[in-house]
CSV table of C-alpha atoms in Angstrom, one decimal:
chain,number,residue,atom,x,y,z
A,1,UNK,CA,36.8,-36.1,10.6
A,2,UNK,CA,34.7,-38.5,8.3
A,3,UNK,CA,31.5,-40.7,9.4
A,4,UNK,CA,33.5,-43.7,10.2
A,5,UNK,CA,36.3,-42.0,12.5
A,6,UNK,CA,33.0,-40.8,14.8
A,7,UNK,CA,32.3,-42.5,18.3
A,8,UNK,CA,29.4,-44.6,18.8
A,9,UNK,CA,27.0,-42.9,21.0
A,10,UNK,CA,26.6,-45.7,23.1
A,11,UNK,CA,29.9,-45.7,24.0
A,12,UNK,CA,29.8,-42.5,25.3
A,13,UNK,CA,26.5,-43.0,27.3
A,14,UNK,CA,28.4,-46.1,28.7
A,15,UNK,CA,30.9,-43.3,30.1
A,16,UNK,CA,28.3,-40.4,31.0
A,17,UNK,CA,26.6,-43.5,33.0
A,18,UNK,CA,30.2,-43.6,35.0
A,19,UNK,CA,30.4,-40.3,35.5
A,20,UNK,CA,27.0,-39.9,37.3
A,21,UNK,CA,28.3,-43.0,39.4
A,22,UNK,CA,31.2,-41.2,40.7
A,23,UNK,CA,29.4,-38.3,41.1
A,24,UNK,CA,26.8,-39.4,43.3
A,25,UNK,CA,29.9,-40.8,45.6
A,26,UNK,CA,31.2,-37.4,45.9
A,27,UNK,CA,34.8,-38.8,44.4
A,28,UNK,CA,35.4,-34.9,43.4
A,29,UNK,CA,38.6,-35.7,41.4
A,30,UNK,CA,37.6,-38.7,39.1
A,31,UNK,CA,34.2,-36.5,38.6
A,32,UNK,CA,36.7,-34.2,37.0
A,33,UNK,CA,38.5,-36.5,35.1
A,34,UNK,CA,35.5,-38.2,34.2
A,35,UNK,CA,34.2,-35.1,32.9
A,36,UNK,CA,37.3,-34.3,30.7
A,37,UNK,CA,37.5,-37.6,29.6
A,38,UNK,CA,33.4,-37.2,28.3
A,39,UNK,CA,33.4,-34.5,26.8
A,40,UNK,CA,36.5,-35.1,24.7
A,41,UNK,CA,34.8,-38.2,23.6
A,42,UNK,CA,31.3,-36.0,22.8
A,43,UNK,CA,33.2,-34.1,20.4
A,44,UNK,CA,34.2,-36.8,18.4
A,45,UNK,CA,30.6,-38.8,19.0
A,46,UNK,CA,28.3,-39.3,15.9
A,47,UNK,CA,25.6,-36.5,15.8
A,48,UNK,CA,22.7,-37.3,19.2
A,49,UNK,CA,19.9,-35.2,20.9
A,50,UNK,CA,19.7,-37.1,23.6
A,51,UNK,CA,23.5,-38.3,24.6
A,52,UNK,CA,23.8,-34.1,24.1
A,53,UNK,CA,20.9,-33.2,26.8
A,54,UNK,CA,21.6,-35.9,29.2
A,55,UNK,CA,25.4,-34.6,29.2
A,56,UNK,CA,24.3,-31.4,30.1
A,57,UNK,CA,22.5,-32.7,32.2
A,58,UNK,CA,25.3,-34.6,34.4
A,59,UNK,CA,27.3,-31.1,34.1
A,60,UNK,CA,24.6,-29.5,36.1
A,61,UNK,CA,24.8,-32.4,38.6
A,62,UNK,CA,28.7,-32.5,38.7
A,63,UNK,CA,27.8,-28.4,39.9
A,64,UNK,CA,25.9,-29.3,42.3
A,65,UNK,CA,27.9,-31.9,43.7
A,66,UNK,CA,30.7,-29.3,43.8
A,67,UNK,CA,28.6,-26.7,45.0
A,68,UNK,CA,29.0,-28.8,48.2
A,69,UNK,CA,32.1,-30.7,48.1
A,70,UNK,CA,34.4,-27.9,46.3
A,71,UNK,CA,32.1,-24.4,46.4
A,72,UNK,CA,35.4,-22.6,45.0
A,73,UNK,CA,35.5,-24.5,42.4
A,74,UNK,CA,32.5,-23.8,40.8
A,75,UNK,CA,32.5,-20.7,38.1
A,76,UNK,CA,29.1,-20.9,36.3
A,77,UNK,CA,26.4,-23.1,38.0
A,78,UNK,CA,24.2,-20.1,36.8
A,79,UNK,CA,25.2,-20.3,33.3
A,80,UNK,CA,25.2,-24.3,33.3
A,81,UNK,CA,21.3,-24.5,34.7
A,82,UNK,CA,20.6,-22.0,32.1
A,83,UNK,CA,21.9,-24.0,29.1
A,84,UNK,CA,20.3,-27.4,29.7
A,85,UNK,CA,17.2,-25.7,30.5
A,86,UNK,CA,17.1,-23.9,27.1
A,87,UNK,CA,18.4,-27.2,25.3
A,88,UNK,CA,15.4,-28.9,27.2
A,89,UNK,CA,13.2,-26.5,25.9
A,90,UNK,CA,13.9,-27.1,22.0
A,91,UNK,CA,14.1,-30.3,21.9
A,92,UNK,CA,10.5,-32.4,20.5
A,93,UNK,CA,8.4,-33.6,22.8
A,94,UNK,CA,9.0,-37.5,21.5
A,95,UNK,CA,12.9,-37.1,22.0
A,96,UNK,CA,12.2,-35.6,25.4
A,97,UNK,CA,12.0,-39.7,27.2
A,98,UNK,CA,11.1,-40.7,31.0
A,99,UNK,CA,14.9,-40.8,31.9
A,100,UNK,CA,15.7,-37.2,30.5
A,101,UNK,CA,12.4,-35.9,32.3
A,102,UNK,CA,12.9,-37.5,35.7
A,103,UNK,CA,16.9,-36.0,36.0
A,104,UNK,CA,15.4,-32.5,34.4
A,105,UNK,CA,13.2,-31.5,37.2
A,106,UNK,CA,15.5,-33.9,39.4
A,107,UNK,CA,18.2,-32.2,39.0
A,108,UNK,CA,16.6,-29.1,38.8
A,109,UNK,CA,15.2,-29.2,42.0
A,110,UNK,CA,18.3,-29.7,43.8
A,111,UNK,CA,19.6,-26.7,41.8
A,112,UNK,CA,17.1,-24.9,43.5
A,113,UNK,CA,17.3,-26.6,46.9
A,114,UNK,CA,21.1,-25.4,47.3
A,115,UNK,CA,20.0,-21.7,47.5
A,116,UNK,CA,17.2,-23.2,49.7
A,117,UNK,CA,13.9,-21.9,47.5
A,118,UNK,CA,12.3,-24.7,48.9
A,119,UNK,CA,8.8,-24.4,47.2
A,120,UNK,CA,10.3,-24.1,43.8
A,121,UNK,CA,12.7,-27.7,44.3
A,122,UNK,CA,9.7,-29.1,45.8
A,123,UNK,CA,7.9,-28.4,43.0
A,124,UNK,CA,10.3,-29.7,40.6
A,125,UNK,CA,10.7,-33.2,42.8
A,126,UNK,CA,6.9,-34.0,42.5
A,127,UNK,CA,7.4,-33.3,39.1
A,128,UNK,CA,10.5,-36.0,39.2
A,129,UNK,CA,8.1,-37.8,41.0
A,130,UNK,CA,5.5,-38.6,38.2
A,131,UNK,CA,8.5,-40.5,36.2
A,132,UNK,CA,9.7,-42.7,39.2
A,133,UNK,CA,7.8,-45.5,38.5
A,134,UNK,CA,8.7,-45.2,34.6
A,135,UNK,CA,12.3,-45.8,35.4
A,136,UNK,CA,14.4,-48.7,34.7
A,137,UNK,CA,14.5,-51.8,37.2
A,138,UNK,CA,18.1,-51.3,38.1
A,139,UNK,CA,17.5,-47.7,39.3
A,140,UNK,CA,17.1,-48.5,42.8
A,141,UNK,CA,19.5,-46.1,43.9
A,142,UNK,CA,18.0,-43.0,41.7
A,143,UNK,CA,15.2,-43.5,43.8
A,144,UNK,CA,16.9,-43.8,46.8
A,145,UNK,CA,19.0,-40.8,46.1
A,146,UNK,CA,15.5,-39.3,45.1
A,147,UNK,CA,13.8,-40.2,48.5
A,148,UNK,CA,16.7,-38.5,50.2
A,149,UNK,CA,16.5,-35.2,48.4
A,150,UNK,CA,12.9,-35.1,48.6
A,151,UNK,CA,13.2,-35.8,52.7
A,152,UNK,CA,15.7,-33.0,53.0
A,153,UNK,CA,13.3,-30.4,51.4
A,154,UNK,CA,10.6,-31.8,53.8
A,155,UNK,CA,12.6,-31.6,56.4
A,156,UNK,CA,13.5,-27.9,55.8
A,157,UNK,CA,9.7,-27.0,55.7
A,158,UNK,CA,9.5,-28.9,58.8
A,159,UNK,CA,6.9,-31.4,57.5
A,160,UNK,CA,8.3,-34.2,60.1
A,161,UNK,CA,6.5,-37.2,59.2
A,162,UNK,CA,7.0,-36.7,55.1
A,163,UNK,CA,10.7,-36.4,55.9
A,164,UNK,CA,10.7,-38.7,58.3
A,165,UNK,CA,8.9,-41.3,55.8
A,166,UNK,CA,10.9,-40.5,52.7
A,167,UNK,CA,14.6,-40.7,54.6
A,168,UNK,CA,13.4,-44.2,55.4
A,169,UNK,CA,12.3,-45.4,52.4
A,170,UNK,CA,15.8,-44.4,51.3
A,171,UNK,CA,17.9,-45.6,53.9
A,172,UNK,CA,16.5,-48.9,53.3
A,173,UNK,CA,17.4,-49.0,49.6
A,174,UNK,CA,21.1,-48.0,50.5
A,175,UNK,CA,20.8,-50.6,52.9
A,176,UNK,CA,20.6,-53.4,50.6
A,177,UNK,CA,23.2,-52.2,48.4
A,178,UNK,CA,25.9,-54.3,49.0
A,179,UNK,CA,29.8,-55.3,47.1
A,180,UNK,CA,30.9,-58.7,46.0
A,181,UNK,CA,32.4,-59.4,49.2
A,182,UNK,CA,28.9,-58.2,51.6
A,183,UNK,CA,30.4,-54.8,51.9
A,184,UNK,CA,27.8,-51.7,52.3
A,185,UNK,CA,28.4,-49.9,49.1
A,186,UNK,CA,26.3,-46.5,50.2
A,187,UNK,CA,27.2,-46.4,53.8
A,188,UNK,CA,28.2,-42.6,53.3
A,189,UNK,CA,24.3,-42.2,51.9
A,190,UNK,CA,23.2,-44.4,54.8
A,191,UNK,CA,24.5,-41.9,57.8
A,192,UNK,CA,22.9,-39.0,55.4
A,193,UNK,CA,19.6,-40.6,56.0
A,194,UNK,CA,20.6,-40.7,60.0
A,195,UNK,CA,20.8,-37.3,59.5
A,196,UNK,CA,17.9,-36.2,58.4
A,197,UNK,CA,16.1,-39.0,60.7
A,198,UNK,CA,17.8,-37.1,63.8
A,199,UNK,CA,16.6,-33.9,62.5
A,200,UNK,CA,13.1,-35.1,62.6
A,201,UNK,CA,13.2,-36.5,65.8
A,202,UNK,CA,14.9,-33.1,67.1
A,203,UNK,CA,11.6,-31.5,65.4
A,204,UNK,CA,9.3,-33.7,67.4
A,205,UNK,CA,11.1,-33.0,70.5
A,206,UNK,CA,12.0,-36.5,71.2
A,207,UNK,CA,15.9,-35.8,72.0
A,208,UNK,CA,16.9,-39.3,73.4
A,209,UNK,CA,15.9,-40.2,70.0
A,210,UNK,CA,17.5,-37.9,68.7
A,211,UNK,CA,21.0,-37.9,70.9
A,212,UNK,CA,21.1,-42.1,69.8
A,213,UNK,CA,20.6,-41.2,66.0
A,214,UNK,CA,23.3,-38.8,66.1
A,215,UNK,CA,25.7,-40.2,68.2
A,216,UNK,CA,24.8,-43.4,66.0
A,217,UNK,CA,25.6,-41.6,62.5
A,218,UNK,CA,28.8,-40.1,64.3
A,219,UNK,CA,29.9,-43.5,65.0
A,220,UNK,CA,29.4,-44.7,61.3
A,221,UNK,CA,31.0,-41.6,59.9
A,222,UNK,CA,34.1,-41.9,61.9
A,223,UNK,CA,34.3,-45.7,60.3
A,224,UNK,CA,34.0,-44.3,57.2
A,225,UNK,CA,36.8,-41.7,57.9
A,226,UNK,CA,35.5,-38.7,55.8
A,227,UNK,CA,36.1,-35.6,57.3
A,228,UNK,CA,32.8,-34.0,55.7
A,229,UNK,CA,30.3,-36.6,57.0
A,230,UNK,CA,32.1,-36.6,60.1
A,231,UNK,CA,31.7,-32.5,60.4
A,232,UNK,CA,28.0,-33.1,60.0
A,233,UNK,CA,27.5,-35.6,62.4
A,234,UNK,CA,29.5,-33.6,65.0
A,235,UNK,CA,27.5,-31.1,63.9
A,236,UNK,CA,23.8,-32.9,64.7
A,237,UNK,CA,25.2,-33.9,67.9
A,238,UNK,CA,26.0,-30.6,68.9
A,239,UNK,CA,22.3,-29.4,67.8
A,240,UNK,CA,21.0,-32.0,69.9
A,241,UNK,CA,22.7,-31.1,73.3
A,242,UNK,CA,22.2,-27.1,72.7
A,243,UNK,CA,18.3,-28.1,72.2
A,244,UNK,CA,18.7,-30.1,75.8
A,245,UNK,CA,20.7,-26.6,76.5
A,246,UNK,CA,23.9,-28.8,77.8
A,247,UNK,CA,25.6,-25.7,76.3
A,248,UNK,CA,29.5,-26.8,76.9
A,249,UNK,CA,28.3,-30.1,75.2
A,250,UNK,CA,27.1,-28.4,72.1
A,251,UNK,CA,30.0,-26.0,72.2
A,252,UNK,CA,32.4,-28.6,71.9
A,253,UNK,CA,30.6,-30.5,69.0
A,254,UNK,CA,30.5,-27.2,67.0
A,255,UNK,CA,34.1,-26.2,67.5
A,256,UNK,CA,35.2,-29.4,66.3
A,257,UNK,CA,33.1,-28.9,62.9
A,258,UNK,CA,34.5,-25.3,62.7
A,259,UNK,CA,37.6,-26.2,62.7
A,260,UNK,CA,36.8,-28.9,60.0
A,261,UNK,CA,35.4,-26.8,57.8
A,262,UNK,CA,37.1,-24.2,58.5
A,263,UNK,CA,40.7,-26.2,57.7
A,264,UNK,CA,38.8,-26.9,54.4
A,265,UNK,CA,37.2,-23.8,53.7
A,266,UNK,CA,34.1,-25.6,52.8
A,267,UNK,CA,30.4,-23.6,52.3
A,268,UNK,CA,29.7,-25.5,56.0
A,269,UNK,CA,32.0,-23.3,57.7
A,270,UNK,CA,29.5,-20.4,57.4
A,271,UNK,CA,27.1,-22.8,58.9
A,272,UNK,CA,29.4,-23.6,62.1
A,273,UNK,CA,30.4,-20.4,62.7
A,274,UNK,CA,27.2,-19.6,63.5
A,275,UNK,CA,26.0,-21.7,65.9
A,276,UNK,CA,29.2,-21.8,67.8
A,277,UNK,CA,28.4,-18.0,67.4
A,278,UNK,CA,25.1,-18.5,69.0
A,279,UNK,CA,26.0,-20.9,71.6
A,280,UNK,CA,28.4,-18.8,73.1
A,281,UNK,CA,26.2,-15.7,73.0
A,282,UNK,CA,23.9,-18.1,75.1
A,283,UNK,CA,26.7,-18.3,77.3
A,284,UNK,CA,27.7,-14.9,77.7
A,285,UNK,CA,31.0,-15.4,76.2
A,286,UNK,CA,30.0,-11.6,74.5
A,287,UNK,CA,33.7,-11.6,73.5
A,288,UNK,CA,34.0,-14.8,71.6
A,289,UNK,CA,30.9,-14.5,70.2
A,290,UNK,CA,31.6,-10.9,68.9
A,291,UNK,CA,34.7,-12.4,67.0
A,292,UNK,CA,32.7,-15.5,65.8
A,293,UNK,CA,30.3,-12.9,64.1
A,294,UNK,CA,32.4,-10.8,62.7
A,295,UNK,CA,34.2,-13.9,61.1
A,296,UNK,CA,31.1,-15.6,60.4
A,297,UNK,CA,30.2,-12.0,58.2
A,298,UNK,CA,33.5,-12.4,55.9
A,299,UNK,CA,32.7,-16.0,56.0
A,300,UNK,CA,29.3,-16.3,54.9
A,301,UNK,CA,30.0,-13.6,52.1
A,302,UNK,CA,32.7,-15.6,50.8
A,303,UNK,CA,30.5,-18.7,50.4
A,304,UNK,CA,27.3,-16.4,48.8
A,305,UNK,CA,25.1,-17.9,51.9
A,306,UNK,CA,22.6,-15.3,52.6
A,307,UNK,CA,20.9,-17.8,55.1
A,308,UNK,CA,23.7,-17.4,57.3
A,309,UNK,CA,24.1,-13.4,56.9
A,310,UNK,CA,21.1,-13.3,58.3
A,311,UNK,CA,20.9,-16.0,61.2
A,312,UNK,CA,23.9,-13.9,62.3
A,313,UNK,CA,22.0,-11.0,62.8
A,314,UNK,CA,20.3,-12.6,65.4
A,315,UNK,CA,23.3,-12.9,67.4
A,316,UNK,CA,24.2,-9.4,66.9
A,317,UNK,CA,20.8,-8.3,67.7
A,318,UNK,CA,19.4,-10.3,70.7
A,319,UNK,CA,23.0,-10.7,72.2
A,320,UNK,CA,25.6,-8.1,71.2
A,321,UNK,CA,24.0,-4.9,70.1
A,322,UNK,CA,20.1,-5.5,71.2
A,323,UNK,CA,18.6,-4.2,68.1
A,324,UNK,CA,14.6,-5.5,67.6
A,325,UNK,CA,14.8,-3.7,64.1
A,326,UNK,CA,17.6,-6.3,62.8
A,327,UNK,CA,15.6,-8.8,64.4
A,328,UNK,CA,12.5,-8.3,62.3
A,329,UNK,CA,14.8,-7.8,59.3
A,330,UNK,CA,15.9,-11.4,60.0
A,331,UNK,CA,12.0,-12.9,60.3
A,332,UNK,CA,11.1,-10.7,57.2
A,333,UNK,CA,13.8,-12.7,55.5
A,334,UNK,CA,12.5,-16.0,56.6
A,335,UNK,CA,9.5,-15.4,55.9
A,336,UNK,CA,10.1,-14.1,52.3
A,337,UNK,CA,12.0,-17.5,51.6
A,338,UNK,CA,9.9,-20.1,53.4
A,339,UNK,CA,12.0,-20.9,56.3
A,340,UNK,CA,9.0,-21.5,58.7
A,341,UNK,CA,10.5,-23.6,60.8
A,342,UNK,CA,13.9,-21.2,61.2
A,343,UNK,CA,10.9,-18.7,61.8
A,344,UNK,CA,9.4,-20.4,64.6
A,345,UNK,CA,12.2,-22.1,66.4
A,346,UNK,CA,14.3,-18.5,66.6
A,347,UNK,CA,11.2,-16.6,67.5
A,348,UNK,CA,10.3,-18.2,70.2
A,349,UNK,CA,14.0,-17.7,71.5
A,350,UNK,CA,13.7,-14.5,70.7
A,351,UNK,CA,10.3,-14.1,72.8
A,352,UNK,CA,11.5,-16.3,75.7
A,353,UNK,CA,14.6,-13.7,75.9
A,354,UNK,CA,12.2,-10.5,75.9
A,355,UNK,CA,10.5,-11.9,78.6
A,356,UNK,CA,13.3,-12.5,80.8
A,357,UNK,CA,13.8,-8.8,80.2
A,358,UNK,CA,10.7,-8.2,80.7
A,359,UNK,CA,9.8,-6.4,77.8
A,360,UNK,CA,6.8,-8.3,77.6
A,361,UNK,CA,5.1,-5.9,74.6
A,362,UNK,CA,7.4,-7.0,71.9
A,363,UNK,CA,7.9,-10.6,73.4
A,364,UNK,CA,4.1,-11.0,72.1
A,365,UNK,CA,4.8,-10.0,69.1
A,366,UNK,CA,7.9,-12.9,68.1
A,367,UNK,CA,5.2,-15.2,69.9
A,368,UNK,CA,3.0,-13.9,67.2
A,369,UNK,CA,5.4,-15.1,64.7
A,370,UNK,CA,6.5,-18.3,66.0
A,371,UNK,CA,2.4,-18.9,65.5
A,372,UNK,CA,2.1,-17.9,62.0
A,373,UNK,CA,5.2,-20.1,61.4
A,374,UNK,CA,3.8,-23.1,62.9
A,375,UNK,CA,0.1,-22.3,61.3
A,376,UNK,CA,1.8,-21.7,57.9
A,377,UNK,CA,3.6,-25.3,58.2
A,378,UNK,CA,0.7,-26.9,59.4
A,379,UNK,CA,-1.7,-25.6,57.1
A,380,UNK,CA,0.9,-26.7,54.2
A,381,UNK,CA,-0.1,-24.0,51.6
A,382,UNK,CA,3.7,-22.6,51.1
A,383,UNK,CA,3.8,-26.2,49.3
A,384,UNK,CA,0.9,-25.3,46.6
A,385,UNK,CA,2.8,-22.8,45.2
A,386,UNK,CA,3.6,-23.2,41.3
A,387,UNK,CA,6.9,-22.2,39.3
């Protein structure tokens, strides 16, 4: 192919630019096409360092977004992260500009997010953070879509009111994002916010708060008509009425978002199976619950999701089996990974259970842990770790 039969780069950073659009809509099929349709045209592009890394660096995002939207689908996530990140790390400092380091630790922080090592992507977002600013003016909804991310991780390590602040700040950019005709354009990013607004609120304690952000975000999603967001909210709003311990409530919610997920074998299912799992063990329902975890096993191991392996543990060993060993197996793993507030919330369930029992001697000791959880959040110094 000679000089003059070779695509302008710009033309296919016009496309890449597309791409990432479609991407961050979770429109899973033209993400693929898009990405067929790039990469074609990268082979036959004039010779660019840049184009090159920021196309890896939209095949680590279209990963991600799969990760979530279409986990069978995705063969190398692994192998992708590890590419751009040795790419990133030959390239001169000068050609290394404020866009390509803002989606590098960006994007690299929700790479790390999805396996939920929430230090390291917190890490990487403050990281993000310092090049913010240094974006362009029309990148109002990178930040927004930043603020989100960065309020999810929050929200994880149970820091309410930087979630609480940083969901905001992004809602209210979606907000204003509007079509030709007034339409919302991010109304599916708008109810994600709700979400992790509710969750908040559920932290605090404050559940009519709570209940009217879910049952709020439910609405919205049901307008919207996708049966993912519309699994999630049913899923907050069954969180909400098992924390007010209106069990049948929260049952019902979470059999409707097992059965979404489940009809879609999507990574949530793992994540439904579980707390239906754990709502009916809170029932007595021993025989469902039995079969939910023995699904939820095959289920979670299908999907890789070691978080849920081991939150069904707890069913098994508090309800089904009542073995304190697999218990402390569980808190050893949320400690080893940061889950402090996991920690604390399920100890204390753990403890109030003992103490019905009356084994008051190990009931003190899941207290014990529920108050190193909550002195580990509050003293905040599982966020100064470094890479």
């Amino acid at each position: 192919m000679s000089v003059s039969d070779l695509i302008p780069y710009h033309y296919v950073t016009t496309d890449i630019n597309h791409w990432y659009v479609v991407i961050k809509q979770g429109r899973v099929e033209k993400a693929k096409e898009m990405k067929q349709q790039v990469e074609k045209e990268f082979d036959m592009m004039e010779k660019n360092e840049k184009v090159a890394v920021y196309l890896q660096l939209l095949k680590l995002r279209h990963e991600i977004m799969l990760s979530y939207l279409e986990p069978d689908s995705v063969k190398n996530i692994d192998g992708v992260y590890s590419d751009l990140k040795k790419t990133r790390e030959s390239m001169a400092p000068e050609s290394l500009t404020n866009t390509i380091e803002f989606y590098y630790h960006f994007f690299t922080g929700m790479y790390h997010f999805r396996t939920r090592d929430l230090v390291i992507a917190l890490t990487y977002y403050r990281e993000a953070e310092k090049y913010l600013d240094l974006l362009d003016d029309n990148a109002n909804t990178d930040k927004a879509e930043f603020y989100f991310k960065v309020s999810e991780v929050y929200y994880y390590m149970k820091e309410t009111h930087f979630s609480m602040n940083y969901a905001q700040r992004a809602y209210s950019i979606f907000k204003e994002q509007k079509d030709a005709q007034g339409h919302l354009t991010y109304g599916k990013e708008m109810v994600q916010c709700q979400f992790v607004i509710f969750g908040n609120w559920l932290d605090k304690m404050c559940y009519d708060d709570a209940l009217k952000t879910a049952k709020k975000a439910l609405n919205d999603a049901l307008k919207i008509g996708e049966q993912h967001l519309i699994g999630s909210a049913h899923f907050n709003v069954g969180l909400c009425y098992n924390n007010l311990e209106e069990l049948d409530n929260a049952e019902k919610h979470f059999q409707i978002v097992y059965e979404i997920h489940r009809d879609r074998k999507h990574i949530y299912e793992s994540k439904a199976i579980f707390n239906l799992a754990y709502v009916k063990a809170k029932k007595n329902d021993l025989k469902a619950a039995l079969e939910l975890y023995q699904e939820g096993q095959k289920v979670a191991a299908r999907h890789n999701n070691q978080e849920v392996t081991e939150k069904l543990k707890l069913v098994k060993g508090l309800y089904l089996s009542f073995d304190l060993q697999t218990l402390r197996e569980v808190f050893k793993f949320f400690k080893d990974k940061n889950l402090y507030g996991d920690m604390e919330e399920y100890a204390v369930a753990v403890a109030d259970f003992l103490t019905n029992k009356e084994d008051r001697h190990d009931a003190v000791d899941f207290y014990q842990m529920a108050i190193e959880a909550r002195k580990q959040i509050q003293r905040g110094k599982h966020l100064n770790e470094k890479m």
